[in-house]
Tab-separated table of C-alpha atoms in Angstrom:
chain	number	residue	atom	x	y	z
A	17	UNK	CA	2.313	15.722	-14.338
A	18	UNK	CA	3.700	17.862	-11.539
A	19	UNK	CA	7.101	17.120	-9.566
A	20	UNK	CA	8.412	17.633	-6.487
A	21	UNK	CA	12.370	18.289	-5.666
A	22	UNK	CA	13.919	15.326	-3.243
A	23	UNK	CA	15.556	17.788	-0.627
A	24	UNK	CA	18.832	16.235	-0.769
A	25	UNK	CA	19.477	15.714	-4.240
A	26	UNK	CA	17.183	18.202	-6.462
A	27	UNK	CA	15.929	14.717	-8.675
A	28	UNK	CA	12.360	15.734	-9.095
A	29	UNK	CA	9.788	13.009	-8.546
A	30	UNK	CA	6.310	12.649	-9.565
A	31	UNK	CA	3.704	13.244	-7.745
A	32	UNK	CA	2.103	10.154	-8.272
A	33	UNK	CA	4.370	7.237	-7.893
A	34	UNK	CA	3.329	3.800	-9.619
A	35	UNK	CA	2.758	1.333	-6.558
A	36	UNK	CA	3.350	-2.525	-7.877
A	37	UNK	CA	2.232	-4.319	-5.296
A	38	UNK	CA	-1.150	-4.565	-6.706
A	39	UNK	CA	-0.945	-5.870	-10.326
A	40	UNK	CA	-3.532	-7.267	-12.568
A	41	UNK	CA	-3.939	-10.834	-11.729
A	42	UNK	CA	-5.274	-13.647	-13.994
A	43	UNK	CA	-7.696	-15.744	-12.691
A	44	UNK	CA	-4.400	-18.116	-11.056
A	45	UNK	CA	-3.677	-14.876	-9.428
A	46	UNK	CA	-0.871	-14.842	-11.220
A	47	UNK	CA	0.658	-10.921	-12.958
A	48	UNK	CA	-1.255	-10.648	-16.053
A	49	UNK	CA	2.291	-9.697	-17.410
A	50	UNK	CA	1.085	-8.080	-20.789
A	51	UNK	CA	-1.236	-6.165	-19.539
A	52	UNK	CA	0.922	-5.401	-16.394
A	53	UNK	CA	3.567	-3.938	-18.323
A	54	UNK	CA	1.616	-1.854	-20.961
A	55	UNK	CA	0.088	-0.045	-17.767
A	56	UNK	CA	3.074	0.641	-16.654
A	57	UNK	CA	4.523	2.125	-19.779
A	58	UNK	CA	1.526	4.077	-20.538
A	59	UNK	CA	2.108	5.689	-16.998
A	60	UNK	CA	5.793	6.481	-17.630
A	61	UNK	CA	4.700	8.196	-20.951
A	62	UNK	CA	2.244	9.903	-18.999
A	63	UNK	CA	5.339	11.852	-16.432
A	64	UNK	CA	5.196	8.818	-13.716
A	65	UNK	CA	9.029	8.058	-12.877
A	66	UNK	CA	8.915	6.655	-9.562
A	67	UNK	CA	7.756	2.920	-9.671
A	68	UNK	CA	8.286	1.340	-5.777
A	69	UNK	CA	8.097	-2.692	-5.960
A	70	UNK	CA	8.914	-5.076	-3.489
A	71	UNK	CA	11.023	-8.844	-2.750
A	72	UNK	CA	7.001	-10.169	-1.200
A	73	UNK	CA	4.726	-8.525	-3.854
A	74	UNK	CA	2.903	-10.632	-5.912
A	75	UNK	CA	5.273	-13.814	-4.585
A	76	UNK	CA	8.327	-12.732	-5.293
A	77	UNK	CA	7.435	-12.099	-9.504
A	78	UNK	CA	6.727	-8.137	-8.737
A	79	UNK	CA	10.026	-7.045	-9.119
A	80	UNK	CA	10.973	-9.477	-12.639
A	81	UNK	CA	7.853	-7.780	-14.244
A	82	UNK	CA	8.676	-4.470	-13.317
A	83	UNK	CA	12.215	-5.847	-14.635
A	84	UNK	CA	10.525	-6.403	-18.642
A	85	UNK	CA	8.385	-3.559	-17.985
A	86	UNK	CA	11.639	-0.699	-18.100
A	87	UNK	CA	12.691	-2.738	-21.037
A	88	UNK	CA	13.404	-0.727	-24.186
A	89	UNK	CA	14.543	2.912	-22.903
A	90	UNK	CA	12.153	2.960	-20.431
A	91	UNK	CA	14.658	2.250	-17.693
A	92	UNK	CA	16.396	5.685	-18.063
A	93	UNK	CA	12.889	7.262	-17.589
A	94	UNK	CA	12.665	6.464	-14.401
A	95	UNK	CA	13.919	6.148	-10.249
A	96	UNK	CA	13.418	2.432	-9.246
A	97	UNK	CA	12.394	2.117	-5.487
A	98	UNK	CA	12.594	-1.472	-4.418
A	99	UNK	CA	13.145	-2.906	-0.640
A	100	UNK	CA	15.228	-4.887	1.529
A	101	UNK	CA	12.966	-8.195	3.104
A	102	UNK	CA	14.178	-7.193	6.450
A	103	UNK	CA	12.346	-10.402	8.409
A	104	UNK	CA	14.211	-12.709	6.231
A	105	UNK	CA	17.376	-11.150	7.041
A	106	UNK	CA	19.518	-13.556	9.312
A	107	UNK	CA	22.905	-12.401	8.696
A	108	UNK	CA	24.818	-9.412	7.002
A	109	UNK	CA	25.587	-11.817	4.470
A	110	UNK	CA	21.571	-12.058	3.794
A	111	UNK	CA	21.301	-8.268	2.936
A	112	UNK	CA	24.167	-8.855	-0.221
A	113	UNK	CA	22.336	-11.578	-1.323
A	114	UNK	CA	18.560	-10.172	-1.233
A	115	UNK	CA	20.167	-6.901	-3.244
A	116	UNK	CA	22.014	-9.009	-5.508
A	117	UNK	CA	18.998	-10.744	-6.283
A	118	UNK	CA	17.180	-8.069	-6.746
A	119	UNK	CA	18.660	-6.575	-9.192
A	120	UNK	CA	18.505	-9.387	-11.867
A	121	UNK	CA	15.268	-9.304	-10.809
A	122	UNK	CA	14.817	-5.783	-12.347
A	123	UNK	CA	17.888	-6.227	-14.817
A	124	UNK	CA	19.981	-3.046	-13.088
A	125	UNK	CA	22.649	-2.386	-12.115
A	126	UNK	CA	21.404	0.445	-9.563
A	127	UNK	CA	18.593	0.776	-7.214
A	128	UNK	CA	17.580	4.621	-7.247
A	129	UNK	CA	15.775	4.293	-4.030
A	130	UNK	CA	16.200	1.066	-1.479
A	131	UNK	CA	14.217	0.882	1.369
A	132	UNK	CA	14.659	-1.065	4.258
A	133	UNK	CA	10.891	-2.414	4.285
A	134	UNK	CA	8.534	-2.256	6.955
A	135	UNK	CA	10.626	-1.163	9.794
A	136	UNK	CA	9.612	-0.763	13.550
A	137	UNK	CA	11.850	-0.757	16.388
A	138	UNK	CA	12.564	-4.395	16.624
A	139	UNK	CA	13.308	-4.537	13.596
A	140	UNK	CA	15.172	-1.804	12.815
A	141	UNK	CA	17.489	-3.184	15.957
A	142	UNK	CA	17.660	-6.157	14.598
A	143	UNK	CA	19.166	-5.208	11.396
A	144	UNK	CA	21.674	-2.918	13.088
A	145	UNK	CA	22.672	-5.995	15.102
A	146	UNK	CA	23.430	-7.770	11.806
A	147	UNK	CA	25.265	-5.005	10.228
A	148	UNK	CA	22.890	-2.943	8.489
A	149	UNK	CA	24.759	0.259	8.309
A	150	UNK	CA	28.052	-1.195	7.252
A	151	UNK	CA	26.043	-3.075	4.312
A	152	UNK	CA	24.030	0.601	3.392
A	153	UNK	CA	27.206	2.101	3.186
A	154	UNK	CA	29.415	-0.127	1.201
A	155	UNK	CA	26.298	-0.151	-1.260
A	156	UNK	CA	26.376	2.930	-1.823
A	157	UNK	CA	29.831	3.499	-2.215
A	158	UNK	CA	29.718	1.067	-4.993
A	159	UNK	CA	27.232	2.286	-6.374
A	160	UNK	CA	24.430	-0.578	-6.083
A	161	UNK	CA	22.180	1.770	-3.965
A	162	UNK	CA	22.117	5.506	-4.920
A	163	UNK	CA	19.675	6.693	-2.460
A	164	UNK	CA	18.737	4.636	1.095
A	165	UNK	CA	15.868	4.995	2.623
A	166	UNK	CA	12.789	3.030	5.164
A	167	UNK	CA	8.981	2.129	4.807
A	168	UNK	CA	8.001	2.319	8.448
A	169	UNK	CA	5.242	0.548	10.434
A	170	UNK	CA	5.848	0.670	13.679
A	171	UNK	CA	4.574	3.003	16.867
A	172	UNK	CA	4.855	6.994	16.153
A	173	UNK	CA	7.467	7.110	18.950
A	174	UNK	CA	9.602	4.978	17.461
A	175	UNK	CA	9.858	7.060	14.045
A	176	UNK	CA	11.840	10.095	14.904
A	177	UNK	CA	14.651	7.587	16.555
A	178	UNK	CA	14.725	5.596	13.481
A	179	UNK	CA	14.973	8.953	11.073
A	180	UNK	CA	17.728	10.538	12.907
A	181	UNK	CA	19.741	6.913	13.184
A	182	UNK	CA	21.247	7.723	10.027
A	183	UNK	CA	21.911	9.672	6.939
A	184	UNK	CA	18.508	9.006	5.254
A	185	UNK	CA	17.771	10.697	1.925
A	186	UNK	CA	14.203	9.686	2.145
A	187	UNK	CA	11.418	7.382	3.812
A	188	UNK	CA	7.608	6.121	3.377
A	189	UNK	CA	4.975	6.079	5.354
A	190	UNK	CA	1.264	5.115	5.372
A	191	UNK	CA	-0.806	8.410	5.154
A	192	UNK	CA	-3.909	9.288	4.740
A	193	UNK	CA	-7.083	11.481	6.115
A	194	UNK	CA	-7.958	8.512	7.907
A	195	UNK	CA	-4.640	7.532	8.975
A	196	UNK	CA	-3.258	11.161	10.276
A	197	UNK	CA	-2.145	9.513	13.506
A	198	UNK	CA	-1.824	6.065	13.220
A	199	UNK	CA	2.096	4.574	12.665
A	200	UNK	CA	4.683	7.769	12.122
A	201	UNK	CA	1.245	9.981	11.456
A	202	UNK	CA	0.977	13.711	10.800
A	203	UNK	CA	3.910	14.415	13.398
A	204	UNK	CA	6.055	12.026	11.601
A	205	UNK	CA	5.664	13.574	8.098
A	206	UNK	CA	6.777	17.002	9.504
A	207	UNK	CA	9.636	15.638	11.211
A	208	UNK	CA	11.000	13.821	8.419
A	209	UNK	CA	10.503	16.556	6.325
A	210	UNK	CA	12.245	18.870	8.885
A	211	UNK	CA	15.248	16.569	8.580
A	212	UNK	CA	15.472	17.393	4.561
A	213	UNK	CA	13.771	13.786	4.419
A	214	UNK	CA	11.607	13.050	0.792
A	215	UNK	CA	8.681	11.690	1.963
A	216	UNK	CA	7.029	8.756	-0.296
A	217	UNK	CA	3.045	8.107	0.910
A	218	UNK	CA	1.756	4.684	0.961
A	219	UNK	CA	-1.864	3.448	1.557
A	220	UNK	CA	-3.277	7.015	0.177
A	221	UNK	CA	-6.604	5.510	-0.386
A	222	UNK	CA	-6.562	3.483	2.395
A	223	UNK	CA	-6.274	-0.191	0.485
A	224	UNK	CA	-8.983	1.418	-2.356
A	225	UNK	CA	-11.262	1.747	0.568
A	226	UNK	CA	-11.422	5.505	0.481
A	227	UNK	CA	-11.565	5.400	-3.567
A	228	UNK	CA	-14.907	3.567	-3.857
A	229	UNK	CA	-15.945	5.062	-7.612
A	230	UNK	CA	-20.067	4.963	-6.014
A	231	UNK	CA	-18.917	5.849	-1.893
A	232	UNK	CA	-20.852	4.984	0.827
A	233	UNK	CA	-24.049	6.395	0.581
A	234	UNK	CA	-23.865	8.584	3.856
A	235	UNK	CA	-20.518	9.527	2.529
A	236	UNK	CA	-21.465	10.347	-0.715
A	237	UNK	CA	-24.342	12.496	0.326
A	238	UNK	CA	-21.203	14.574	1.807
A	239	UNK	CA	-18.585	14.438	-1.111
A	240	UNK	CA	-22.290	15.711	-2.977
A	241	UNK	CA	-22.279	18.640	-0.521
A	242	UNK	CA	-19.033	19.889	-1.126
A	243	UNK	CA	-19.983	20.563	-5.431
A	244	UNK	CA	-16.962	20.409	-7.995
A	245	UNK	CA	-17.650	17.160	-9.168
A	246	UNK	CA	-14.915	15.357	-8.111
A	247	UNK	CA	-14.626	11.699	-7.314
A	248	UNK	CA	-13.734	10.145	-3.678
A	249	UNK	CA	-10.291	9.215	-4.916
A	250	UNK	CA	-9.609	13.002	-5.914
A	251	UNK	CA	-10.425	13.966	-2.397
A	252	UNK	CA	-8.707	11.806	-0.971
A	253	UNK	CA	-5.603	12.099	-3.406
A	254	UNK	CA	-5.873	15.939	-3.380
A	255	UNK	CA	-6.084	15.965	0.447
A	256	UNK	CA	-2.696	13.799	0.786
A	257	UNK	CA	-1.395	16.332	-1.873
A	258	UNK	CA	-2.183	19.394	-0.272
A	259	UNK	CA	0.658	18.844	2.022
A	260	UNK	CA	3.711	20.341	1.430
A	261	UNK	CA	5.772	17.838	3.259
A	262	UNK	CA	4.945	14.643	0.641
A	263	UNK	CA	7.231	14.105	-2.068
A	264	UNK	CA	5.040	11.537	-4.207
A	265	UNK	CA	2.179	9.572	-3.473
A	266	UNK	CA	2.010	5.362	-4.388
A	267	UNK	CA	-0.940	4.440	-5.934
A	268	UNK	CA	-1.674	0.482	-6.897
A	269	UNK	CA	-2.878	0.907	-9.714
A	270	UNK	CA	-4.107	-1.940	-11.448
A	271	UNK	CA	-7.041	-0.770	-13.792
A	272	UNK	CA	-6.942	0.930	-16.643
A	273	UNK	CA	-9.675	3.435	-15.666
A	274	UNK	CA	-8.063	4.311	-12.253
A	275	UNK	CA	-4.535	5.157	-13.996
A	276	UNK	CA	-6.191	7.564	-16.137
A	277	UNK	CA	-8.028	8.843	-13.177
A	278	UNK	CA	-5.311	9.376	-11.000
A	279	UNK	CA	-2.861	10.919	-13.894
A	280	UNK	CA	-5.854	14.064	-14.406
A	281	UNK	CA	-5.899	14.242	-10.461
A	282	UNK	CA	-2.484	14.609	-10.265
A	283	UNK	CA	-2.218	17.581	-13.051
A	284	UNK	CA	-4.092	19.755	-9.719
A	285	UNK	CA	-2.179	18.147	-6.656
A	286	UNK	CA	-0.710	21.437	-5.818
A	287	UNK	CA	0.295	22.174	-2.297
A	288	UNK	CA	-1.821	24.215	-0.162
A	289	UNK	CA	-4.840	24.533	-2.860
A	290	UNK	CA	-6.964	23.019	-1.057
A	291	UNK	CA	-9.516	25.848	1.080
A	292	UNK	CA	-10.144	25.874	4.318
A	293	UNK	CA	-14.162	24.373	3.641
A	294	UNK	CA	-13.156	22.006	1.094
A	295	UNK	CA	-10.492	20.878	4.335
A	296	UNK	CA	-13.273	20.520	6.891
A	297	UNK	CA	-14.931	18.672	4.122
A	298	UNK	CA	-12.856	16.058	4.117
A	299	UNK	CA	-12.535	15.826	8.498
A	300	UNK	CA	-16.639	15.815	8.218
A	301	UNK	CA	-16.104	12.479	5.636
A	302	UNK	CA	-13.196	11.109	8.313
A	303	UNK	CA	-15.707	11.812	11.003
A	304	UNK	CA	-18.293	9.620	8.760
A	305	UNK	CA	-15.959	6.759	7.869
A	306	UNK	CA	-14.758	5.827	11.191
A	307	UNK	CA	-18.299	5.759	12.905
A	308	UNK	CA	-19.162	3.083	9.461
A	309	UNK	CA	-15.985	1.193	9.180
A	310	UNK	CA	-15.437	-1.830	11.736
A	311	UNK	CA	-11.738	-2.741	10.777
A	312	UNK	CA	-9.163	-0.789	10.227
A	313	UNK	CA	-7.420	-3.090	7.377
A	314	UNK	CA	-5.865	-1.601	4.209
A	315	UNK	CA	-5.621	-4.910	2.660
A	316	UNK	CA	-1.837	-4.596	2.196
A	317	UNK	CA	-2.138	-8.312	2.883
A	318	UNK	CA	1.747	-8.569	5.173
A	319	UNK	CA	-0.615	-11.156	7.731
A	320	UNK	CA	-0.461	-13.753	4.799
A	321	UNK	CA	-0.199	-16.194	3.958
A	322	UNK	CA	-2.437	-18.044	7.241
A	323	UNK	CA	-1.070	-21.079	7.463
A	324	UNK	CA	-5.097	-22.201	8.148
A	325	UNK	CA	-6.176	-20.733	4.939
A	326	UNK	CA	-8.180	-17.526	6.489
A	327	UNK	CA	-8.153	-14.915	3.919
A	328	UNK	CA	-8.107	-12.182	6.000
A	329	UNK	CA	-7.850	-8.949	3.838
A	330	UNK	CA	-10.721	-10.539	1.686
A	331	UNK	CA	-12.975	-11.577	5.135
A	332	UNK	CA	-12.321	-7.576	6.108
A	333	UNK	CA	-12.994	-5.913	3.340
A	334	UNK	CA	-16.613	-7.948	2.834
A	335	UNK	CA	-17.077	-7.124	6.657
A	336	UNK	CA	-16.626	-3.624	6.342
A	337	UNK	CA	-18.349	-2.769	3.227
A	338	UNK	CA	-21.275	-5.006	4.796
A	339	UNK	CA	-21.573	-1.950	7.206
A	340	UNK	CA	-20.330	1.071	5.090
A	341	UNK	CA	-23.692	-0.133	2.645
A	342	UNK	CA	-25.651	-1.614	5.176
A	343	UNK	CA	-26.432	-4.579	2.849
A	344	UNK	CA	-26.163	-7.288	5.189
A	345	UNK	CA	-27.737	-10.458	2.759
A	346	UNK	CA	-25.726	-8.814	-0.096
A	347	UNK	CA	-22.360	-8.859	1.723
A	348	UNK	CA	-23.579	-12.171	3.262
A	349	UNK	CA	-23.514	-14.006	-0.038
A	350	UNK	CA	-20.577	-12.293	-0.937
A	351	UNK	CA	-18.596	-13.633	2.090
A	352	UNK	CA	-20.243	-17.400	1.073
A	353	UNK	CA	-19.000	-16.711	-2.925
A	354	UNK	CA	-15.679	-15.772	-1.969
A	355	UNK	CA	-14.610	-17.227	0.852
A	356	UNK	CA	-16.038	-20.546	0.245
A	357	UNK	CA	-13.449	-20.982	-3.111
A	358	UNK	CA	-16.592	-21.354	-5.362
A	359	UNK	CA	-15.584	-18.603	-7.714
A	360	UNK	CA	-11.580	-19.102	-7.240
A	361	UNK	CA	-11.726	-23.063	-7.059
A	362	UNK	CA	-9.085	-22.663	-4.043
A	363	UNK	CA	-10.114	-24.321	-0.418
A	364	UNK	CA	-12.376	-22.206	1.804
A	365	UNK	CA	-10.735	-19.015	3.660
A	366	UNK	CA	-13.484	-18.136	6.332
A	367	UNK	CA	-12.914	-16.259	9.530
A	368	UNK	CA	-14.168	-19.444	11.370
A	369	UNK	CA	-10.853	-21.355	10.638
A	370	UNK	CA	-8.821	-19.188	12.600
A	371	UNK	CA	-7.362	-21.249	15.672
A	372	UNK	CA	-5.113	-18.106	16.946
A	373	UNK	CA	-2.252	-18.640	16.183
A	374	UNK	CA	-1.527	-14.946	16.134
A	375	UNK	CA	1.056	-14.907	13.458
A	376	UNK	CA	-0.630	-12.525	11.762
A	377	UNK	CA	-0.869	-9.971	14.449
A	378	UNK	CA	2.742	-9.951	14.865
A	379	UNK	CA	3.050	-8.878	11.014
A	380	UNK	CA	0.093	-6.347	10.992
A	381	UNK	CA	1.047	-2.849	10.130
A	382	UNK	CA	-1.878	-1.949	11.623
A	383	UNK	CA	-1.929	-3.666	14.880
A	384	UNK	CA	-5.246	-4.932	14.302
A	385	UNK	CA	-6.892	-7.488	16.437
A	386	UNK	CA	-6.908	-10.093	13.726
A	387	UNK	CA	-7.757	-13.179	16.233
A	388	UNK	CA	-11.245	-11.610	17.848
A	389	UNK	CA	-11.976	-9.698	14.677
A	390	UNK	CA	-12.168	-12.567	12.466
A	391	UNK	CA	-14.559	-14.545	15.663
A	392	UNK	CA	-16.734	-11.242	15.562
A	393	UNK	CA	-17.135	-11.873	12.116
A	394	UNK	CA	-17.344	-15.125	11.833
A	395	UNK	CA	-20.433	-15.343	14.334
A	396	UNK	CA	-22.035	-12.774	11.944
A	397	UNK	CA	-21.107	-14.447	8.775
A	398	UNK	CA	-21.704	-17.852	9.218
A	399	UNK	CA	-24.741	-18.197	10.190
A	400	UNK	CA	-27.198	-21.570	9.816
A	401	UNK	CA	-27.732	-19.986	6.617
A	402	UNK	CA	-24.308	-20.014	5.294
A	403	UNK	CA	-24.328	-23.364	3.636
A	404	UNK	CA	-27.509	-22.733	1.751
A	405	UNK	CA	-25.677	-19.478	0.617
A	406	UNK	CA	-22.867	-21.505	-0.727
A	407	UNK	CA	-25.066	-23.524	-2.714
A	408	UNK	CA	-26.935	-20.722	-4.050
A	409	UNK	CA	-23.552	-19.058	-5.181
A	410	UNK	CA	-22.789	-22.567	-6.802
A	411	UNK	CA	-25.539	-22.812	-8.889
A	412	UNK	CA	-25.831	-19.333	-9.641
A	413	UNK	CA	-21.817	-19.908	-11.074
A	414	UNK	CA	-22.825	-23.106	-12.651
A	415	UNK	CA	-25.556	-21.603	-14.944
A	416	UNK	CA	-28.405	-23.056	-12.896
């Protein structure tokens, strides 16, 4: 495992942080917590010691795993990162009473890193209207928060105001070599960095999208070009790597073959190693991905829950790997299996029972365009032949 130095206060981080907001599941979708926790021990042992969690992931049970997980020694291992819910905060009362909360949750005494989560200018103003600073402050100097800090997901322009509104010793952003300008973007990563800012990467493999073990096979025929043998979640993990500005780099790792993946990758995430061909590489596969991909979601999953049931990261990623693969009936029947609740037993989720609301493009990280996005897809998903697709699915499940 290779480290990088936190400019402010020489603790060296990982490289590859353990991201927990995408646990295995069990067919309830609830944390498989055995298996959950022995993948996140086997990491530690491996040099991880940054594990970021949240109050949201995996409703609200993310952080008590994580809790058992650092169980047994494992706590002093490691830097916690955990953040403050800063759309349920109502008060300056509320921020006391999410932190206290939190850590029972993850049976400390300490966070090592808190984040303010998912700020953009709102509401990063509406948290200093509450109080925010005063709270941060008296945190710290009690020793409940050692380091503060800010996921961001707002508009680039609104980044650099947020980093130099106070004494930050380090923030996260979404990052990738699809994502070099979208939210705080290339720019923001060398200001923050200028500022003596660590710099925590989310959303490296853009939601898994960018990680596909068999890629695209236009992109493929590319990463094939380039020789070496590696895998598309190497490039794009060695490409977020190469920077010298990134501190450590959340994956979610949630299968035993990726974790081993990832902890080789990360023995070569030097900075700078990558050359200057293997670099337009990697812009030729960007160039390639955005003429395939139709939505730009990650799957982070902050527009849930739909209060009509759409399940939107699951309608988008069946829509784009429909044209990534070009395997229309394939991805067709997929979209009737899942979305119809034959495999999960839950109610339907299709894009057809949006009736825009827009909640979920207030919450987007990405500023997508949820609301005509999911009728685009809907009018190529459910077609007459949906229904007979659904029953095909059915039987097929059923044995018949």
């Amino acid at each position: 495992m290779l480290y990088r130095k936190v400019p402010q206060n020489d603790d060296r981080l990982s490289i590859l942080g353990f991201g927990c907001m995408r646990l295995p599941v069990r067919d309830d979708n609830s944390i498989d917590e055995e298996r959950a926790i022995a993948q996140i021990r086997s990491g530690i042992d491996s040099g991880i010691n940054y594990l970021d969690t949240a109050w949201p992931y995996h409703d609200g049970n993310g952080e008590v795993v994580l809790g058992k997980a650092l169980k047994n020694g494992y706590r002093q291992k490691v830097k916690i990162a955990t953040k403050l819910p800063s759309w349920l905060i109502k008060n300056r009362e509320d921020m006391d009473f999410y932190l206290a909360r939190q850590l029972e949750k993850l049976q400390s005494d300490h966070i090592d890193y808190y984040l303010l989560h998912a700020l953009n200018k709102k509401s990063w103003n509406s948290l200093l209207s509450l109080g925010v600073t005063d709270f941060l402050q008296q945190a710290i100097a009690d020793g409940r928060i050692i380091n503060p800090g800010f996921s961001f997901h707002g508009l680039a322009e609104d980044f650099t105001m947020i980093v130099d509104a106070f004494p930050w010793i380090f923030c996260q952003i979404q990052y990738n070599f699809l994502d070099r300008e979208n939210q705080a973007g290339l720019a923001g990563l060398q200001y923050a960095a200028a500022k003596d800012l660590a710099v925590i990467i989310m959303e490296p493999l853009r939601g898994g999208n960018l990680g596909l073990a068999q890629a695209p096979p236009a992109i493929q025929k590319l990463w094939d070009s380039g020789g070496g043998g590696r895998t598309p979640a190497e490039w794009a993990l060695r490409w977020v790597w190469n920077h010298p500005e990134v501190t450590s780099v959340l994956s979610g790792m949630n299968l035993e073959d990726h974790i081993t993946e990832n902890l080789r990758v990360a023995e070569t995430g030097f900075a700078n190693s990558l050359r200057l061909e293997e670099l337009a590489l990697v812009d030729r596969v960007a160039e390639m991905y955005q003429e395939l991909m139709k939505v730009g979601c990650t799957g982070c999953g902050y527009c849930m829950p739909c209060p009509e049931g759409v399940k939107i990261p699951s309608v988008f990623e069946v829509y784009n790997k429909m044209h990534m693969f070009g395997e229309e009936q394939k991805a067709k029947i997929t979209y009737a299996l899942r979305l119809s609740g034959t495999i999960t037993a839950e109610t339907p989720g299709f894009a057809s029972q949006c009736v825009k609301c827009g909640q979920c493009e207030k919450k987007c990280p990405q500023r997508i365009e949820i609301m005509s996005t999911l009728a685009e897809v809907a009018e190529v998903m459910e077609d007459s032949g949906l229904e007979r697709r659904i029953a095909v699915a059915a039987k097929i499940l059923n044995g018949g």
